[in-house]
Amino acid sequence: MPWNHSDPETERMRFVTLAQEGLYEMTELCERFGVSRQTGYTTLERFEKHGIDGLKDRSHAPHTCPRRIGEEMRELLLEARRAHPHWGPRTIIDWLEQKPQHRGVTFPAASTVGDLYSREGLVEKRRRTRNWKHPGRDWVRVGEPNDLWTMDFKGDFRMGDGRRCYPLTIADAHTRFLLVCHGLDSTAHAGAQAVVERAFREYGLPQVIRTDNGGPFATKAIAGLSRLNVWWAQLGIGHDRIAPGHPEQNGAHERMHKTLKRHTAFPPAANGLAQQERFDAFRAEFDFERPHQALGRRTPGSLYAPSPRELPERVPGPEYPAHCIVRQVRANGILYFRDRSIFLSE
């Protein structure tokens, strides 16, 4: 209960002095100081046991904490955080639980682990971001691996040798499996197609590929045709392009790019070879070590399986109905038809 004045220690000393003088009954004395009889007797008992020190304010913290993190568990959690400084508490706990040597171990709650990291100065302050509501879009149905691949160039950056790096990334939308992360010298068609072709040979063909509207995925030609998406069409792969200026429609891929940037480009590597080594190490960790919240805390590599559709040795030629008039597009992208020249695409 509160004492009447701003200095409780002095008030308690006055209370003890008057009680020892015996001028007041306990009930009257407690009323004068605005405390209960129980508080009054407790104050006298504390003074008899500890003297003046017994009248000082005591901490309200519990004497024991059954759920306090033990020293061994503390060191384990801190070591995991230092090894993966960009992982959150929930991800670190899931990662540790999957290790055979920790089977049967009860880990603290994620909030408790987060408090530990905050006390140890292992948490970066983040700016608060505004939540947005998606305006709606007809999405590709994704129910199995390889139903939809997402593809994009992460923003380019300058490496230590002064050259710029353009990372091309390809991911499976169903399992979040990062199939490709390859640094290129530019966004030109030739380099991109070579990387995509290697992915097709290793993982098979997807049903649909989602990209933005930039090169080399699309052009300003009719229907956005480019050599890359025409090649996909010849292979029987659909091309799903997001709306211009709406990167959130490929949000999972963009979020992966944020994680990729933090792990591999701060600061950039000295040259292209060293930078690619970072990309490869990131892929190995992202696909096979880091548990993913959207996958029920499982890793993408534990769920992904290659496509049964293999890349054919020869791209099948187009077939047209008999009633169609067939004309060939020339190398400069122009189609001549009935004395007219129409630019389509190279």
PDB file of N, CA and C in Angstrom, residues 234 314-320:
ATOM      1  N   GLN A 234       7.117 -21.739 -77.988  1.00  0.00           N
ATOM      2  CA  GLN A 234       7.424 -22.905 -78.825  1.00  0.00           C
ATOM      3  C   GLN A 234       7.615 -24.168 -77.983  1.00  0.00           C
ATOM      4  N   ARG A 314      15.319 -30.581 -80.059  1.00  0.00           N
ATOM      5  CA  ARG A 314      14.985 -29.622 -81.121  1.00  0.00           C
ATOM      6  C   ARG A 314      13.667 -28.951 -80.777  1.00  0.00           C
ATOM      7  N   VAL A 315      13.628 -27.643 -80.958  1.00  0.00           N
ATOM      8  CA  VAL A 315      12.396 -26.902 -80.701  1.00  0.00           C
ATOM      9  C   VAL A 315      11.397 -27.223 -81.802  1.00  0.00           C
ATOM     10  N   PRO A 316      10.217 -27.701 -81.453  1.00  0.00           N
ATOM     11  CA  PRO A 316       9.236 -28.051 -82.494  1.00  0.00           C
ATOM     12  C   PRO A 316       8.810 -26.822 -83.295  1.00  0.00           C
ATOM     13  N   GLY A 317       8.642 -27.019 -84.590  1.00  0.00           N
ATOM     14  CA  GLY A 317       8.218 -25.925 -85.444  1.00  0.00           C
ATOM     15  C   GLY A 317       6.736 -25.635 -85.294  1.00  0.00           C
ATOM     16  N   PRO A 318       6.319 -24.449 -85.694  1.00  0.00           N
ATOM     17  CA  PRO A 318       4.896 -24.100 -85.567  1.00  0.00           C
ATOM     18  C   PRO A 318       4.041 -24.849 -86.582  1.00  0.00           C
ATOM     19  N   GLU A 319       2.827 -25.151 -86.205  1.00  0.00           N
ATOM     20  CA  GLU A 319       1.869 -25.803 -87.088  1.00  0.00           C
ATOM     21  C   GLU A 319       0.656 -24.892 -87.254  1.00  0.00           C
ATOM     22  N   TYR A 320       0.203 -24.720 -88.522  1.00  0.00           N
ATOM     23  CA  TYR A 320      -0.902 -23.816 -88.804  1.00  0.00           C
ATOM     24  C   TYR A 320      -2.017 -24.574 -89.518  1.00  0.00           C
TER      25      TYR A 320
END
